[in-house]
């Protein structure tokens, strides 16, 4: 399951992404926001990241104006690897090298078509494992140290 959230700056792209996921028959849940009224991005990042962190959802997509606030917020959650992507290359690397479980995008940076394309590239790419898994293990080790410290 993919959980999807945005603030007002990402609302329009979020609705287009949900339509794309439904067309692809991907199970998805809309965690808001529900319109263009100004809201606070950490509230929506927390809902999506908590679902991914707990394992209730396998993947998440977060969209704000730039994607920056969403990625900063989501990466506070244990086990979350949120990647802010701007183009097809970063979307592909986010999966192949970083195995990002949350995709963050900027609704005020990308066109609707660009944003949908980045979602497709990220979904269709595959994690390469190997040396990249070793690096993810090091991220997990850092996370555990920080929690203990
Ligand atoms: C909201 O104006 C804007 O700050 C937000 O959408 C996002 O870009 C934050 O990182």
CSV table of C-alpha atoms and ligand atoms in Angstrom, one decimal:
chain,number,residue,atom,x,y,z
A,1,UNK,CA,0.0,0.0,0.0
A,2,UNK,CA,1.2,3.5,-0.8
A,3,UNK,CA,0.1,6.4,1.5
A,4,UNK,CA,0.1,9.9,0.0
A,5,UNK,CA,0.1,13.3,1.7
A,6,UNK,CA,0.6,16.9,0.8
A,7,UNK,CA,0.1,20.5,2.1
A,8,UNK,CA,-1.6,23.2,0.1
A,9,UNK,CA,1.5,23.7,-2.1
A,10,UNK,CA,1.4,20.1,-3.2
A,11,UNK,CA,-2.4,19.5,-3.3
A,12,UNK,CA,-2.9,19.6,-7.0
A,13,UNK,CA,0.0,17.3,-7.8
A,14,UNK,CA,-1.1,14.9,-5.0
A,15,UNK,CA,-4.6,14.6,-6.6
A,16,UNK,CA,-3.0,13.8,-10.0
A,17,UNK,CA,-0.6,11.3,-8.4
A,18,UNK,CA,-3.5,9.5,-6.7
A,19,UNK,CA,-5.3,9.3,-10.0
A,20,UNK,CA,-2.2,7.8,-11.6
A,21,UNK,CA,-1.8,5.2,-8.8
A,22,UNK,CA,-5.5,4.2,-9.1
A,23,UNK,CA,-5.1,3.9,-12.9
A,24,UNK,CA,-2.1,1.6,-12.2
A,25,UNK,CA,-4.3,-0.4,-9.8
A,26,UNK,CA,-1.9,0.4,-6.9
A,27,UNK,CA,-3.6,0.3,-3.5
A,28,UNK,CA,-3.3,3.8,-2.1
A,29,UNK,CA,-4.7,6.0,0.7
A,30,UNK,CA,-5.0,9.8,0.7
A,31,UNK,CA,-3.8,11.2,4.0
A,32,UNK,CA,-4.8,14.8,3.0
A,33,UNK,CA,-4.7,17.7,2.8
A,34,UNK,CA,-8.1,18.1,1.3
A,35,UNK,CA,-7.9,21.5,-0.5
A,36,UNK,CA,-5.9,24.6,-1.1
A,37,UNK,CA,-6.3,26.2,2.3
A,38,UNK,CA,-3.0,26.8,4.1
A,39,UNK,CA,-1.9,24.0,6.4
A,40,UNK,CA,1.3,22.9,8.0
A,41,UNK,CA,3.4,20.3,6.1
A,42,UNK,CA,4.8,18.5,9.2
A,43,UNK,CA,1.3,17.3,10.1
A,44,UNK,CA,0.9,15.4,6.9
A,45,UNK,CA,4.5,14.3,6.7
A,46,UNK,CA,4.0,12.8,10.2
A,47,UNK,CA,0.9,10.8,9.2
A,48,UNK,CA,2.6,9.3,6.1
A,49,UNK,CA,6.0,8.7,7.7
A,50,UNK,CA,4.4,7.0,10.7
A,51,UNK,CA,2.5,4.6,8.5
A,52,UNK,CA,5.7,3.7,6.6
A,53,UNK,CA,7.8,3.5,9.8
A,54,UNK,CA,5.3,1.1,11.4
A,55,UNK,CA,5.0,-1.1,8.3
A,56,UNK,CA,1.3,-0.3,7.8
A,57,UNK,CA,2.3,1.1,4.4
A,58,UNK,CA,5.2,-0.1,2.3
A,59,UNK,CA,5.7,3.2,0.5
A,60,UNK,CA,4.7,6.9,0.8
A,61,UNK,CA,4.6,10.0,-1.3
A,62,UNK,CA,4.8,13.5,0.2
A,63,UNK,CA,4.4,16.7,-1.7
A,64,UNK,CA,4.7,20.3,-0.5
A,65,UNK,CA,5.8,23.5,-2.3
A,66,UNK,CA,9.4,22.5,-2.6
A,67,UNK,CA,9.4,19.0,-1.1
A,68,UNK,CA,12.0,20.2,1.4
A,69,UNK,CA,9.9,20.5,4.5
A,70,UNK,CA,8.2,17.1,3.8
A,71,UNK,CA,11.6,15.3,3.4
A,72,UNK,CA,13.1,16.9,6.5
A,73,UNK,CA,10.0,16.0,8.6
A,74,UNK,CA,9.6,12.4,7.3
A,75,UNK,CA,13.3,11.6,7.9
A,76,UNK,CA,12.8,12.0,11.6
A,77,UNK,CA,10.9,8.7,11.7
A,78,UNK,CA,12.8,5.4,12.3
A,79,UNK,CA,13.3,3.3,9.2
A,80,UNK,CA,12.1,6.1,6.8
A,81,UNK,CA,14.3,6.9,3.9
A,82,UNK,CA,12.6,9.9,2.3
A,83,UNK,CA,14.2,11.2,-0.9
A,84,UNK,CA,13.5,14.6,-2.4
A,85,UNK,CA,13.6,14.2,-6.1
A,86,UNK,CA,13.6,16.8,-8.9
A,87,UNK,CA,14.1,14.8,-12.1
A,88,UNK,CA,14.0,11.3,-13.6
A,89,UNK,CA,17.6,10.6,-12.6
A,90,UNK,CA,17.2,11.4,-8.9
A,91,UNK,CA,13.9,9.5,-8.9
A,92,UNK,CA,15.6,6.4,-10.4
A,93,UNK,CA,18.6,6.6,-8.0
A,94,UNK,CA,16.3,7.1,-5.0
A,95,UNK,CA,15.1,3.6,-5.6
A,96,UNK,CA,18.2,1.9,-7.2
A,97,UNK,CA,20.7,3.1,-4.7
A,98,UNK,CA,18.8,4.5,-1.7
A,99,UNK,CA,15.8,2.2,-1.7
A,100,UNK,CA,13.8,5.3,-0.7
A,101,UNK,CA,10.5,4.3,0.9
A,102,UNK,CA,9.1,7.8,0.7
A,103,UNK,CA,9.2,10.0,-2.4
A,104,UNK,CA,9.2,13.7,-1.7
A,105,UNK,CA,8.5,16.2,-4.5
A,106,UNK,CA,7.9,20.0,-4.9
A,107,UNK,CA,4.5,20.9,-6.3
A,108,UNK,CA,5.7,24.4,-7.0
A,109,UNK,CA,8.7,23.1,-8.9
A,110,UNK,CA,7.3,20.3,-11.1
A,111,UNK,CA,4.5,20.4,-13.6
A,112,UNK,CA,1.8,17.8,-13.0
A,113,UNK,CA,3.2,15.7,-15.9
A,114,UNK,CA,6.7,15.9,-14.6
A,115,UNK,CA,5.6,14.9,-11.1
A,116,UNK,CA,3.6,11.9,-12.4
A,117,UNK,CA,6.6,10.8,-14.4
A,118,UNK,CA,8.9,10.9,-11.4
A,119,UNK,CA,6.4,8.7,-9.5
A,120,UNK,CA,6.4,6.1,-12.3
A,121,UNK,CA,10.2,6.1,-12.6
A,122,UNK,CA,10.5,5.5,-8.8
A,123,UNK,CA,7.9,2.8,-8.8
A,124,UNK,CA,9.3,1.0,-11.8
A,125,UNK,CA,13.0,1.1,-10.6
A,126,UNK,CA,14.4,-1.7,-8.5
A,127,UNK,CA,16.8,-1.5,-5.6
A,128,UNK,CA,20.2,-2.8,-6.6
A,129,UNK,CA,21.2,-4.2,-3.2
A,130,UNK,CA,24.9,-5.3,-2.8
A,131,UNK,CA,27.1,-2.3,-1.8
A,132,UNK,CA,24.1,-0.1,-1.5
A,133,UNK,CA,22.5,-2.4,1.1
A,134,UNK,CA,25.8,-2.1,3.1
A,135,UNK,CA,25.3,1.7,3.0
A,136,UNK,CA,21.7,1.4,4.1
A,137,UNK,CA,22.8,-0.8,7.0
A,138,UNK,CA,25.2,2.0,8.0
A,139,UNK,CA,22.3,4.5,8.0
A,140,UNK,CA,20.3,2.1,10.2
A,141,UNK,CA,23.3,1.8,12.6
A,142,UNK,CA,23.5,5.6,12.8
A,143,UNK,CA,19.8,5.8,13.5
A,144,UNK,CA,20.1,3.2,16.3
A,145,UNK,CA,23.1,5.1,17.8
A,146,UNK,CA,21.2,8.4,17.8
A,147,UNK,CA,18.1,6.8,19.4
A,148,UNK,CA,20.3,5.2,22.2
A,149,UNK,CA,22.4,8.4,22.6
B,1,LIG,C1,4.3,26.5,2.3
B,1,LIG,O1,4.2,27.8,1.9
B,1,LIG,C2,5.7,25.9,1.9
B,1,LIG,O2,6.6,26.4,2.9
B,1,LIG,C3,5.7,24.4,1.9
B,1,LIG,O3,4.8,24.0,1.0
B,1,LIG,C4,7.0,23.7,1.6
B,1,LIG,O4,7.6,24.2,0.4
B,1,LIG,C5,8.0,23.6,2.7
B,1,LIG,O5,9.1,23.1,2.6
